[in-house]
PDB file of C-alpha atoms in Angstrom:
ATOM      1  CA  MET L   1       0.267  -0.151   0.339  1.00 61.00           C
ATOM      2  CA  ALA L   2       3.278   2.072  -0.575  1.00 82.00           C
ATOM      3  CA  LEU L   3       1.302   4.500  -3.233  1.00 87.00           C
ATOM      4  CA  THR L   4      -1.794   4.826  -1.240  1.00 91.00           C
ATOM      5  CA  ALA L   5       0.211   6.337   2.325  1.00 91.00           C
ATOM      6  CA  ASP L   6       2.515   8.200  -0.993  1.00 91.00           C
ATOM      7  CA  ALA L   7      -0.728   9.900  -1.884  1.00 92.00           C
ATOM      8  CA  LYS L   8      -2.121  11.119   1.463  1.00 93.00           C
ATOM      9  CA  GLU L   9       1.679  12.535   2.435  1.00 93.00           C
ATOM     10  CA  GLU L  10       0.409  14.531  -0.496  1.00 94.00           C
ATOM     11  CA  LEU L  11      -2.592  15.086  -0.435  1.00 94.00           C
ATOM     12  CA  SER L  12      -2.107  15.955   3.251  1.00 93.00           C
ATOM     13  CA  ARG L  13      -0.009  18.873   1.944  1.00 93.00           C
ATOM     14  CA  ILE L  14      -2.069  20.649  -0.155  1.00 92.00           C
ATOM     15  CA  ASP L  15      -2.637  24.231   0.338  1.00 92.00           C
ATOM     16  CA  VAL L  16      -6.345  25.065   0.912  1.00 91.00           C
ATOM     17  CA  ALA L  17      -7.994  28.403   0.826  1.00 89.00           C
ATOM     18  CA  ARG L  18     -11.447  28.310  -0.289  1.00 92.00           C
ATOM     19  CA  PRO L  19     -13.610  28.484   2.853  1.00 92.00           C
ATOM     20  CA  SER L  20     -16.003  25.690   1.795  1.00 92.00           C
ATOM     21  CA  ALA L  21     -13.633  23.426   1.101  1.00 93.00           C
ATOM     22  CA  ARG L  22     -11.761  23.349   4.075  1.00 93.00           C
ATOM     23  CA  LYS L  23     -15.855  22.611   5.525  1.00 93.00           C
ATOM     24  CA  ALA L  24     -15.969  20.031   2.679  1.00 93.00           C
ATOM     25  CA  GLU L  25     -12.470  18.498   3.558  1.00 94.00           C
ATOM     26  CA  ALA L  26     -13.402  18.727   7.081  1.00 92.00           C
ATOM     27  CA  ALA L  27     -17.032  17.373   6.918  1.00 92.00           C
ATOM     28  CA  ALA L  28     -16.035  13.886   4.177  1.00 93.00           C
ATOM     29  CA  MET L  29     -12.791  13.350   7.332  1.00 93.00           C
ATOM     30  CA  LEU L  30     -15.127  13.037   9.815  1.00 91.00           C
ATOM     31  CA  ARG L  31     -18.159  11.658   8.011  1.00 91.00           C
ATOM     32  CA  PHE L  32     -15.452   8.697   7.223  1.00 92.00           C
ATOM     33  CA  ALA L  33     -13.325   8.128  10.169  1.00 90.00           C
ATOM     34  CA  GLY L  34     -15.088  10.266  12.401  1.00 78.00           C
ATOM     35  CA  GLY L  35     -17.503   8.648  15.223  1.00 75.00           C
ATOM     36  CA  LEU L  36     -20.174  10.569  17.381  1.00 77.00           C
ATOM     37  CA  HIS L  37     -20.630   9.064  21.166  1.00 75.00           C
ATOM     38  CA  LEU L  38     -22.334   9.943  24.462  1.00 74.00           C
ATOM     39  CA  GLN L  39     -20.045  10.349  27.325  1.00 73.00           C
ATOM     40  CA  GLY L  40     -21.984  12.092  30.262  1.00 71.00           C
ATOM     41  CA  GLY L  41     -24.505  13.029  28.185  1.00 73.00           C
ATOM     42  CA  ARG L  42     -22.417  14.989  26.207  1.00 78.00           C
ATOM     43  CA  VAL L  43     -21.581  14.389  22.391  1.00 81.00           C
ATOM     44  CA  VAL L  44     -18.142  13.249  22.189  1.00 85.00           C
ATOM     45  CA  ILE L  45     -16.583  13.492  18.251  1.00 88.00           C
ATOM     46  CA  GLU L  46     -13.555  11.050  17.422  1.00 88.00           C
ATOM     47  CA  ALA L  47     -11.894  10.781  14.252  1.00 90.00           C
ATOM     48  CA  GLU L  48      -9.760   7.483  13.605  1.00 90.00           C
ATOM     49  CA  VAL L  49      -7.056   7.747  10.865  1.00 92.00           C
ATOM     50  CA  ASP L  50      -4.229   5.877   9.723  1.00 88.00           C
ATOM     51  CA  SER L  51      -1.759   8.925   8.912  1.00 88.00           C
ATOM     52  CA  THR L  52      -0.010  11.350  11.625  1.00 91.00           C
ATOM     53  CA  ALA L  53      -0.269  13.836   8.340  1.00 92.00           C
ATOM     54  CA  THR L  54      -4.018  13.551   8.086  1.00 93.00           C
ATOM     55  CA  ALA L  55      -4.788  13.699  11.519  1.00 93.00           C
ATOM     56  CA  ARG L  56      -2.774  16.659  12.491  1.00 94.00           C
ATOM     57  CA  ARG L  57      -4.283  18.070   8.709  1.00 94.00           C
ATOM     58  CA  LEU L  58      -7.714  17.235  10.765  1.00 93.00           C
ATOM     59  CA  ARG L  59      -7.078  19.298  13.625  1.00 92.00           C
ATOM     60  CA  ALA L  60      -5.629  21.893  12.442  1.00 93.00           C
ATOM     61  CA  ILE L  61      -8.698  23.160  10.064  1.00 93.00           C
ATOM     62  CA  ILE L  62     -10.902  21.962  13.317  1.00 92.00           C
ATOM     63  CA  ALA L  63      -9.185  24.910  14.660  1.00 92.00           C
ATOM     64  CA  ASP L  64      -9.046  27.450  12.259  1.00 92.00           C
ATOM     65  CA  VAL L  65     -12.537  26.961  10.612  1.00 92.00           C
ATOM     66  CA  TYR L  66     -14.338  25.985  12.982  1.00 90.00           C
ATOM     67  CA  GLY L  67     -12.279  26.997  16.513  1.00 90.00           C
ATOM     68  CA  HIS L  68     -12.622  23.950  18.313  1.00 90.00           C
ATOM     69  CA  GLY L  69      -9.813  22.496  20.392  1.00 90.00           C
ATOM     70  CA  SER L  70      -8.596  18.878  19.913  1.00 90.00           C
ATOM     71  CA  ASP L  71      -6.024  15.648  20.659  1.00 91.00           C
ATOM     72  CA  ILE L  72      -4.457  13.590  18.961  1.00 91.00           C
ATOM     73  CA  ALA L  73      -4.142   9.902  20.417  1.00 91.00           C
ATOM     74  CA  VAL L  74      -1.681   7.507  19.575  1.00 91.00           C
ATOM     75  CA  LEU L  75      -2.740   4.532  19.435  1.00 87.00           C
ATOM     76  CA  ALA L  76       0.314   1.600  18.760  1.00 84.00           C
ATOM     77  CA  PRO L  77      -0.780  -2.217  16.469  1.00 80.00           C
ATOM     78  CA  SER L  78      -1.967  -4.709  18.852  1.00 76.00           C
ATOM     79  CA  GLY L  79      -4.510  -7.599  18.231  1.00 71.00           C
ATOM     80  CA  ILE L  80      -6.795  -7.041  14.846  1.00 71.00           C
ATOM     81  CA  ARG L  81      -4.821  -3.299  14.821  1.00 68.00           C
ATOM     82  CA  ARG L  82      -2.201  -4.409  12.278  1.00 76.00           C
ATOM     83  CA  SER L  83      -0.587  -0.897  12.256  1.00 82.00           C
ATOM     84  CA  THR L  84      -0.222   2.140  14.198  1.00 87.00           C
ATOM     85  CA  THR L  85      -3.785   4.643  14.327  1.00 89.00           C
ATOM     86  CA  TYR L  86      -4.779   8.045  15.396  1.00 92.00           C
ATOM     87  CA  ILE L  87      -7.303   8.685  17.504  1.00 91.00           C
ATOM     88  CA  VAL L  88      -8.403  13.140  17.029  1.00 92.00           C
ATOM     89  CA  ARG L  89     -10.567  13.652  20.149  1.00 89.00           C
ATOM     90  CA  VAL L  90     -12.429  17.232  19.867  1.00 88.00           C
ATOM     91  CA  HIS L  91     -12.337  19.334  22.879  1.00 83.00           C
ATOM     92  CA  GLY L  92     -16.317  20.350  24.558  1.00 77.00           C
ATOM     93  CA  ASP L  93     -19.168  19.854  23.703  1.00 71.00           C
ATOM     94  CA  GLY L  94     -19.173  18.015  20.237  1.00 83.00           C
ATOM     95  CA  ALA L  95     -22.657  18.520  19.439  1.00 85.00           C
ATOM     96  CA  VAL L  96     -22.318  21.949  18.309  1.00 87.00           C
ATOM     97  CA  LEU L  97     -19.398  20.901  15.576  1.00 88.00           C
ATOM     98  CA  ALA L  98     -21.149  17.856  15.051  1.00 87.00           C
ATOM     99  CA  ARG L  99     -23.994  20.408  13.919  1.00 88.00           C
ATOM    100  CA  GLN L 100     -21.109  22.616  11.731  1.00 88.00           C
ATOM    101  CA  THR L 101     -19.896  19.596   9.945  1.00 87.00           C
ATOM    102  CA  GLY L 102     -22.958  18.197   8.916  1.00 84.00           C
ATOM    103  CA  LEU L 103     -23.113  14.877  11.190  1.00 84.00           C
ATOM    104  CA  LEU L 104     -26.415  16.424  12.753  1.00 83.00           C
ATOM    105  CA  ASP L 105     -29.160  18.157  11.909  1.00 81.00           C
ATOM    106  CA  ALA L 106     -31.493  21.010  12.852  1.00 79.00           C
ATOM    107  CA  ARG L 107     -33.386  18.558  15.728  1.00 82.00           C
ATOM    108  CA  GLY L 108     -30.021  17.275  16.892  1.00 79.00           C
ATOM    109  CA  ARG L 109     -30.744  13.895  14.786  1.00 82.00           C
ATOM    110  CA  PRO L 110     -27.460  11.848  13.175  1.00 81.00           C
ATOM    111  CA  VAL L 111     -27.227  12.868   9.836  1.00 83.00           C
ATOM    112  CA  ARG L 112     -27.303   9.114   7.188  1.00 83.00           C
ATOM    113  CA  GLY L 113     -25.628  10.036   3.893  1.00 86.00           C
ATOM    114  CA  MET L 114     -23.475  13.444   3.323  1.00 89.00           C
ATOM    115  CA  PRO L 115     -24.220  16.795   4.377  1.00 86.00           C
ATOM    116  CA  PRO L 116     -25.974  19.281   2.185  1.00 83.00           C
ATOM    117  CA  ALA L 117     -23.372  21.321   1.685  1.00 79.00           C
ATOM    118  CA  VAL L 118     -20.872  18.881   0.654  1.00 82.00           C
ATOM    119  CA  VAL L 119     -23.539  17.351  -2.057  1.00 82.00           C
ATOM    120  CA  GLY L 120     -24.687  20.536  -3.746  1.00 85.00           C
ATOM    121  CA  GLY L 121     -21.562  22.523  -3.195  1.00 86.00           C
ATOM    122  CA  ALA L 122     -19.464  23.763  -6.588  1.00 91.00           C
ATOM    123  CA  ALA L 123     -17.104  21.374  -7.995  1.00 93.00           C
ATOM    124  CA  VAL L 124     -14.109  22.218  -5.665  1.00 94.00           C
ATOM    125  CA  ASP L 125     -16.363  21.220  -2.631  1.00 93.00           C
ATOM    126  CA  ALA L 126     -16.582  17.854  -4.674  1.00 94.00           C
ATOM    127  CA  GLU L 127     -12.810  17.597  -5.087  1.00 95.00           C
ATOM    128  CA  ALA L 128     -12.578  19.102  -2.010  1.00 94.00           C
ATOM    129  CA  ALA L 129     -15.287  16.032  -0.462  1.00 94.00           C
ATOM    130  CA  TRP L 130     -13.211  13.091  -2.055  1.00 96.00           C
ATOM    131  CA  ARG L 131     -10.238  14.175  -0.542  1.00 95.00           C
ATOM    132  CA  GLY L 132     -11.101  14.309   2.682  1.00 94.00           C
ATOM    133  CA  ALA L 133     -12.484  10.476   2.437  1.00 94.00           C
ATOM    134  CA  PHE L 134      -9.934   9.445   1.026  1.00 96.00           C
ATOM    135  CA  LEU L 135      -7.482  10.899   3.903  1.00 95.00           C
ATOM    136  CA  ALA L 136      -9.647   9.213   6.166  1.00 93.00           C
ATOM    137  CA  ARG L 137     -10.872   5.730   4.376  1.00 93.00           C
ATOM    138  CA  GLY L 138      -8.983   5.671   0.786  1.00 93.00           C
ATOM    139  CA  SER L 139      -6.557   3.110  -0.642  1.00 93.00           C
ATOM    140  CA  LEU L 140      -4.761   3.411  -4.145  1.00 92.00           C
ATOM    141  CA  THR L 141      -3.362  -0.417  -5.464  1.00 88.00           C
ATOM    142  CA  GLU L 142      -0.663  -0.960  -8.152  1.00 84.00           C
ATOM    143  CA  PRO L 143      -1.132  -0.078 -11.963  1.00 82.00           C
ATOM    144  CA  GLY L 144      -2.253  -3.715 -13.042  1.00 73.00           C
ATOM    145  CA  ARG L 145      -5.041  -5.422 -13.909  1.00 69.00           C
ATOM    146  CA  SER L 146      -6.808  -5.280 -10.847  1.00 76.00           C
ATOM    147  CA  SER L 147      -5.606  -1.815 -10.347  1.00 83.00           C
ATOM    148  CA  ALA L 148      -7.982   0.354  -8.241  1.00 90.00           C
ATOM    149  CA  LEU L 149      -9.432   3.557  -5.963  1.00 93.00           C
ATOM    150  CA  GLU L 150     -11.426   2.610  -3.178  1.00 94.00           C
ATOM    151  CA  LEU L 151     -13.438   4.126  -0.808  1.00 94.00           C
ATOM    152  CA  GLY L 152     -14.782   2.410   2.835  1.00 93.00           C
ATOM    153  CA  CYS L 153     -17.522   4.070   3.127  1.00 93.00           C
ATOM    154  CA  PRO L 154     -20.181   4.314   6.403  1.00 91.00           C
ATOM    155  CA  GLY L 155     -22.952   3.628   4.753  1.00 91.00           C
ATOM    156  CA  PRO L 156     -24.980   3.552   1.754  1.00 92.00           C
ATOM    157  CA  GLU L 157     -25.799   6.946   1.582  1.00 93.00           C
ATOM    158  CA  VAL L 158     -22.625   8.009   1.773  1.00 93.00           C
ATOM    159  CA  ALA L 159     -21.511   5.762  -1.047  1.00 94.00           C
ATOM    160  CA  LEU L 160     -23.555   7.675  -3.362  1.00 94.00           C
ATOM    161  CA  ALA L 161     -23.395  10.486  -2.413  1.00 93.00           C
ATOM    162  CA  MET L 162     -19.831  10.125  -3.125  1.00 95.00           C
ATOM    163  CA  VAL L 163     -20.387   8.483  -6.296  1.00 95.00           C
ATOM    164  CA  GLY L 164     -22.586  11.796  -7.296  1.00 94.00           C
ATOM    165  CA  ALA L 165     -19.986  14.235  -6.380  1.00 94.00           C
ATOM    166  CA  ALA L 166     -16.998  12.380  -8.570  1.00 94.00           C
ATOM    167  CA  ARG L 167     -20.202  13.204 -11.174  1.00 94.00           C
ATOM    168  CA  ARG L 168     -20.054  16.316 -11.053  1.00 93.00           C
ATOM    169  CA  LEU L 169     -16.368  16.230 -11.808  1.00 94.00           C
ATOM    170  CA  GLY L 170     -16.900  14.315 -14.905  1.00 94.00           C
ATOM    171  CA  ILE L 171     -15.325  11.180 -13.605  1.00 95.00           C
ATOM    172  CA  ALA L 172     -17.503   7.598 -13.632  1.00 94.00           C
ATOM    173  CA  SER L 173     -17.461   5.823 -10.027  1.00 94.00           C
ATOM    174  CA  LYS L 174     -19.568   2.351  -8.789  1.00 94.00           C
ATOM    175  CA  ALA L 175     -21.203   2.225  -4.856  1.00 94.00           C
ATOM    176  CA  ARG L 176     -20.545  -1.824  -4.352  1.00 92.00           C
ATOM    177  CA  GLU L 177     -21.474  -3.596  -1.139  1.00 90.00           C
ATOM    178  CA  VAL L 178     -18.439  -5.985  -0.398  1.00 84.00           C
ATOM    179  CA  ARG L 179     -17.755  -8.557   2.269  1.00 84.00           C
ATOM    180  CA  GLY L 180     -21.124  -6.972   4.054  1.00 84.00           C
ATOM    181  CA  GLY L 181     -19.517  -2.944   3.932  1.00 90.00           C
ATOM    182  CA  ASP L 182     -19.891  -0.352   2.093  1.00 93.00           C
ATOM    183  CA  ARG L 183     -17.790   1.160  -0.613  1.00 94.00           C
ATOM    184  CA  VAL L 184     -17.025   3.027  -4.183  1.00 95.00           C
ATOM    185  CA  VAL L 185     -14.371   2.297  -6.109  1.00 95.00           C
ATOM    186  CA  LEU L 186     -12.700   3.306  -9.045  1.00 94.00           C
ATOM    187  CA  ARG L 187     -11.221   0.914 -12.199  1.00 92.00           C
ATOM    188  CA  ASP L 188     -10.433   2.399 -15.368  1.00 90.00           C
ATOM    189  CA  GLY L 189      -7.144   3.446 -15.243  1.00 87.00           C
ATOM    190  CA  ASP L 190      -7.589   6.803 -17.113  1.00 89.00           C
ATOM    191  CA  ALA L 191     -10.729   7.821 -14.539  1.00 93.00           C
ATOM    192  CA  ILE L 192      -8.216   7.278 -11.490  1.00 92.00           C
ATOM    193  CA  ALA L 193      -5.660   9.305 -12.600  1.00 91.00           C
ATOM    194  CA  ALA L 194      -8.428  11.935 -13.413  1.00 93.00           C
ATOM    195  CA  LEU L 195      -9.883  11.756  -9.462  1.00 94.00           C
ATOM    196  CA  LEU L 196      -6.274  11.738  -8.389  1.00 94.00           C
ATOM    197  CA  THR L 197      -5.459  15.131 -10.154  1.00 94.00           C
ATOM    198  CA  ARG L 198      -8.920  16.718  -9.299  1.00 94.00           C
ATOM    199  CA  MET L 199      -7.673  15.912  -5.624  1.00 95.00           C
ATOM    200  CA  GLY L 200      -4.586  17.299  -6.251  1.00 93.00           C
ATOM    201  CA  ALA L 201      -2.115  14.423  -5.917  1.00 92.00           C
ATOM    202  CA  HIS L 202      -0.356  15.676  -9.124  1.00 92.00           C
ATOM    203  CA  GLN L 203       2.445  13.631  -8.227  1.00 92.00           C
ATOM    204  CA  THR L 204       1.165  10.753  -7.340  1.00 91.00           C
ATOM    205  CA  VAL L 205      -0.203  10.489 -10.659  1.00 89.00           C
ATOM    206  CA  LEU L 206       2.933  10.838 -12.065  1.00 89.00           C
ATOM    207  CA  VAL L 207       4.298   7.837 -10.258  1.00 89.00           C
ATOM    208  CA  TRP L 208       1.087   5.932 -10.987  1.00 82.00           C
ATOM    209  CA  GLU L 209       0.676   6.701 -14.233  1.00 85.00           C
ATOM    210  CA  GLU L 210       4.145   5.660 -15.099  1.00 85.00           C
ATOM    211  CA  ARG L 211       4.037   2.319 -13.392  1.00 83.00           C
ATOM    212  CA  ARG L 212       0.737   2.216 -15.426  1.00 78.00           C
ATOM    213  CA  THR L 213       3.000   3.016 -18.927  1.00 79.00           C
ATOM    214  CA  ARG L 214       5.358   0.599 -17.853  1.00 78.00           C
ATOM    215  CA  ARG L 215       2.999  -2.688 -16.994  1.00 73.00           C
ATOM    216  CA  GLU L 216       1.431  -1.698 -20.066  1.00 68.00           C
ATOM    217  CA  VAL L 217       4.226  -1.712 -22.049  1.00 71.00           C
ATOM    218  CA  ARG L 218       5.043  -5.214 -20.774  1.00 66.00           C
ATOM    219  CA  ALA L 219       2.480  -6.774 -21.336  1.00 62.00           C
ATOM    220  CA  THR L 220       2.176  -6.134 -24.356  1.00 68.00           C
ATOM    221  CA  ALA L 221       5.973  -6.673 -25.163  1.00 66.00           C
ATOM    222  CA  HIS L 222       4.899 -10.563 -23.469  1.00 63.00           C
ATOM    223  CA  ARG L 223       1.869 -10.526 -25.872  1.00 64.00           C
ATOM    224  CA  LEU L 224       3.793  -9.821 -28.839  1.00 61.00           C
ATOM    225  CA  ALA L 225       6.627 -12.515 -27.591  1.00 64.00           C
ATOM    226  CA  ASN L 226       3.670 -15.286 -27.436  1.00 65.00           C
ATOM    227  CA  PHE L 227       2.015 -14.052 -30.926  1.00 59.00           C
ATOM    228  CA  ASP L 228       5.669 -14.688 -32.600  1.00 59.00           C
ATOM    229  CA  ASP L 229       6.243 -17.429 -30.788  1.00 63.00           C
ATOM    230  CA  ALA L 230       2.562 -18.953 -32.124  1.00 66.00           C
ATOM    231  CA  ASN L 231       3.250 -17.721 -35.501  1.00 65.00           C
ATOM    232  CA  LEU L 232       6.773 -19.580 -35.738  1.00 62.00           C
ATOM    233  CA  ARG L 233       5.615 -22.577 -34.094  1.00 68.00           C
ATOM    234  CA  ARG L 234       3.031 -22.707 -36.960  1.00 71.00           C
ATOM    235  CA  SER L 235       4.645 -21.644 -40.130  1.00 67.00           C
ATOM    236  CA  ALA L 236       7.594 -24.346 -38.788  1.00 65.00           C
ATOM    237  CA  ARG L 237       4.681 -26.915 -38.712  1.00 72.00           C
ATOM    238  CA  ALA L 238       3.207 -26.393 -42.127  1.00 73.00           C
ATOM    239  CA  ALA L 239       7.005 -25.943 -44.013  1.00 69.00           C
ATOM    240  CA  VAL L 240       7.665 -29.698 -42.301  1.00 73.00           C
ATOM    241  CA  ALA L 241       3.913 -31.001 -42.942  1.00 78.00           C
ATOM    242  CA  ALA L 242       4.182 -29.200 -47.325  1.00 80.00           C
ATOM    243  CA  GLY L 243       7.864 -31.667 -47.570  1.00 81.00           C
ATOM    244  CA  GLN L 244       6.264 -34.496 -46.459  1.00 85.00           C
ATOM    245  CA  ARG L 245       3.368 -33.835 -49.333  1.00 86.00           C
ATOM    246  CA  VAL L 246       6.342 -33.271 -51.298  1.00 87.00           C
ATOM    247  CA  GLU L 247       8.260 -36.397 -50.369  1.00 87.00           C
ATOM    248  CA  ARG L 248       5.300 -38.424 -51.480  1.00 87.00           C
ATOM    249  CA  ALA L 249       4.502 -36.444 -54.311  1.00 86.00           C
ATOM    250  CA  LEU L 250       7.931 -37.305 -55.657  1.00 87.00           C
ATOM    251  CA  GLU L 251       7.401 -40.932 -55.226  1.00 87.00           C
ATOM    252  CA  ILE L 252       4.471 -41.034 -56.473  1.00 87.00           C
ATOM    253  CA  LEU L 253       5.772 -39.655 -59.376  1.00 87.00           C
ATOM    254  CA  GLY L 254       9.348 -41.650 -59.760  1.00 86.00           C
ATOM    255  CA  ASP L 255      10.782 -40.226 -62.881  1.00 85.00           C
ATOM    256  CA  GLU L 256       8.021 -38.739 -64.747  1.00 85.00           C
ATOM    257  CA  VAL L 257       9.084 -35.498 -62.404  1.00 85.00           C
ATOM    258  CA  PRO L 258       9.509 -32.700 -65.176  1.00 88.00           C
ATOM    259  CA  GLU L 259      13.278 -31.509 -63.750  1.00 88.00           C
ATOM    260  CA  HIS L 260      12.551 -27.990 -62.591  1.00 89.00           C
ATOM    261  CA  LEU L 261       9.748 -29.496 -60.672  1.00 88.00           C
ATOM    262  CA  ARG L 262      12.126 -32.127 -59.095  1.00 87.00           C
ATOM    263  CA  GLU L 263      14.424 -29.610 -58.429  1.00 89.00           C
ATOM    264  CA  ALA L 264      11.852 -27.175 -56.056  1.00 87.00           C
ATOM    265  CA  GLY L 265      10.542 -30.153 -54.749  1.00 86.00           C
ATOM    266  CA  ARG L 266      14.020 -31.259 -53.905  1.00 87.00           C
ATOM    267  CA  LEU L 267      14.389 -28.328 -51.645  1.00 87.00           C
ATOM    268  CA  ARG L 268      11.188 -28.597 -50.221  1.00 85.00           C
ATOM    269  CA  VAL L 269      12.250 -31.861 -48.912  1.00 85.00           C
ATOM    270  CA  GLU L 270      15.779 -31.042 -47.975  1.00 85.00           C
ATOM    271  CA  HIS L 271      15.461 -27.132 -46.186  1.00 82.00           C
ATOM    272  CA  ARG L 272      12.067 -28.565 -44.560  1.00 77.00           C
ATOM    273  CA  GLN L 273      11.930 -26.262 -41.774  1.00 73.00           C
ATOM    274  CA  ALA L 274      12.553 -23.112 -44.438  1.00 78.00           C
ATOM    275  CA  SER L 275      10.404 -20.362 -45.809  1.00 79.00           C
ATOM    276  CA  LEU L 276       9.575 -19.835 -49.211  1.00 82.00           C
ATOM    277  CA  GLU L 277      11.684 -17.315 -49.453  1.00 86.00           C
ATOM    278  CA  GLU L 278      14.725 -19.392 -48.269  1.00 85.00           C
ATOM    279  CA  LEU L 279      13.858 -22.213 -50.802  1.00 85.00           C
ATOM    280  CA  GLY L 280      14.360 -19.643 -53.461  1.00 87.00           C
ATOM    281  CA  ARG L 281      17.733 -18.427 -52.633  1.00 88.00           C
ATOM    282  CA  HIS L 282      18.866 -21.881 -52.352  1.00 87.00           C
ATOM    283  CA  ALA L 283      17.884 -23.207 -55.892  1.00 87.00           C
ATOM    284  CA  ASP L 284      20.428 -22.275 -58.834  1.00 85.00           C
ATOM    285  CA  PRO L 285      19.539 -20.055 -60.302  1.00 87.00           C
ATOM    286  CA  PRO L 286      18.172 -17.946 -57.511  1.00 88.00           C
ATOM    287  CA  MET L 287      14.142 -18.010 -57.319  1.00 88.00           C
ATOM    288  CA  THR L 288      11.241 -15.781 -56.153  1.00 91.00           C
ATOM    289  CA  LYS L 289       9.273 -16.825 -53.641  1.00 87.00           C
ATOM    290  CA  ASP L 290       6.388 -16.763 -56.057  1.00 90.00           C
ATOM    291  CA  ALA L 291       8.235 -18.995 -58.610  1.00 90.00           C
ATOM    292  CA  VAL L 292       9.147 -21.981 -55.692  1.00 87.00           C
ATOM    293  CA  ALA L 293       5.518 -22.128 -54.791  1.00 88.00           C
ATOM    294  CA  GLY L 294       3.917 -21.789 -57.997  1.00 90.00           C
ATOM    295  CA  ARG L 295       6.611 -25.037 -59.230  1.00 89.00           C
ATOM    296  CA  ILE L 296       5.199 -27.247 -54.922  1.00 87.00           C
ATOM    297  CA  ARG L 297       1.926 -26.018 -56.337  1.00 87.00           C
ATOM    298  CA  ARG L 298       1.850 -27.747 -59.407  1.00 89.00           C
ATOM    299  CA  LEU L 299       3.990 -30.838 -58.103  1.00 88.00           C
ATOM    300  CA  LEU L 300       1.473 -31.913 -55.911  1.00 89.00           C
ATOM    301  CA  ALA L 301      -1.374 -31.665 -58.242  1.00 89.00           C
ATOM    302  CA  MET L 302       0.914 -33.473 -61.040  1.00 88.00           C
ATOM    303  CA  ALA L 303       1.074 -36.149 -58.354  1.00 87.00           C
ATOM    304  CA  ASP L 304      -2.283 -35.939 -56.772  1.00 87.00           C
ATOM    305  CA  LYS L 305      -4.171 -36.786 -60.405  1.00 87.00           C
ATOM    306  CA  ARG L 306      -1.465 -39.617 -60.905  1.00 85.00           C
ATOM    307  CA  ALA L 307      -2.302 -41.054 -57.556  1.00 86.00           C
ATOM    308  CA  GLU L 308      -5.817 -40.776 -58.033  1.00 85.00           C
ATOM    309  CA  GLU L 309      -5.180 -42.382 -61.761  1.00 85.00           C
ATOM    310  CA  LEU L 310      -3.374 -45.428 -60.241  1.00 86.00           C
ATOM    311  CA  GLY L 311      -6.039 -45.765 -57.135  1.00 85.00           C
ATOM    312  CA  VAL L 312      -3.345 -44.671 -54.152  1.00 86.00           C
ATOM    313  CA  PRO L 313      -3.267 -42.155 -51.042  1.00 86.00           C
ATOM    314  CA  GLY L 314      -2.447 -38.853 -52.590  1.00 84.00           C
ATOM    315  CA  THR L 315       0.096 -36.107 -51.526  1.00 83.00           C
ATOM    316  CA  ASP L 316      -2.785 -34.579 -48.924  1.00 78.00           C
ATOM    317  CA  GLU L 317      -3.733 -37.851 -47.406  1.00 72.00           C
ATOM    318  CA  VAL L 318      -0.097 -38.388 -45.266  1.00 62.00           C
ATOM    319  CA  ASN L 319       0.520 -37.701 -41.553  1.00 52.00           C
ATOM    320  CA  GLU L 320       2.757 -35.591 -39.592  1.00 45.00           C
ATOM    321  CA  GLY L 321       4.390 -38.851 -39.188  1.00 45.00           C
ATOM    322  CA  GLY L 322       4.956 -38.761 -43.218  1.00 45.00           C
ATOM    323  CA  GLU L 323       3.263 -42.041 -43.597  1.00 45.00           C
ATOM    324  CA  ASP L 324       0.856 -42.553 -45.605  1.00 48.00           C
ATOM    325  CA  ALA L 325      -2.894 -42.184 -43.213  1.00 42.00           C
ATOM    326  CA  ARG L 326      -4.955 -45.210 -44.889  1.00 42.00           C
ATOM    327  CA  SER L 327      -1.967 -47.776 -43.890  1.00 39.00           C
TER     328      SER L 327
END
């Protein structure tokens, strides 16, 4: 997951001046990584992220935009938690911040989807929402057959809202339920690059595109190599089969073979895996491949006609071992 870590590190350093974009980013981070808890009759907000840079960025936005203090707690790996996580805990009563960020509606009820300001905001707000969601619960896999950019969503309503936000940016994504969890998935390489660019991960896009191009070139080279190998094998088998037919033709005709056809047949039998062009170069004097092909074709036709008159197998009834297929 090195690409994911690099992308989050880059996104956490982006300087965003527009207030609505900072609010959209914070709302998405809290919605994806946050949780509302009741302690002593008060609402407490906590957000769990996997990067210290992400935690610091969320803490800074909460302080600068909303005026709320917060602390960062570090949880070391243990049990099912395989990596270090960072908990951002907001000071005081979290109900005010929950309403400001859209986690609670005006009546204090939890919002199931994304806040209206994010859903109906401008394109820059949609970009910020995706940036915040990716920082909180995003992943980016290496380019290849199973490459993907994914978001782990807290519910189907949130997944559909993020699909809509991507659509406003002209990017297609899909909401899916995977192993009981809701996710938004992008698998098209161009769509992944476009979304990373819109979020602001320009350096990550360059690295991802370079690896993507390298993998595509390598895959194309493998396909061409396999294609060439298959063609060579088919050509070799065809040449061997042709040599066997010519050998049978010479056997059928015996001394009745015209000298120029006998010479073409001899070349085919002696150089069974050579191409027609190579056979022409072996001739004395040299011939074109069309001349060689024409002479061999007339030799086979003459032999098949003679075999029919004699009532014996023709040249097309010889198997790969060079034996009569009827024997």
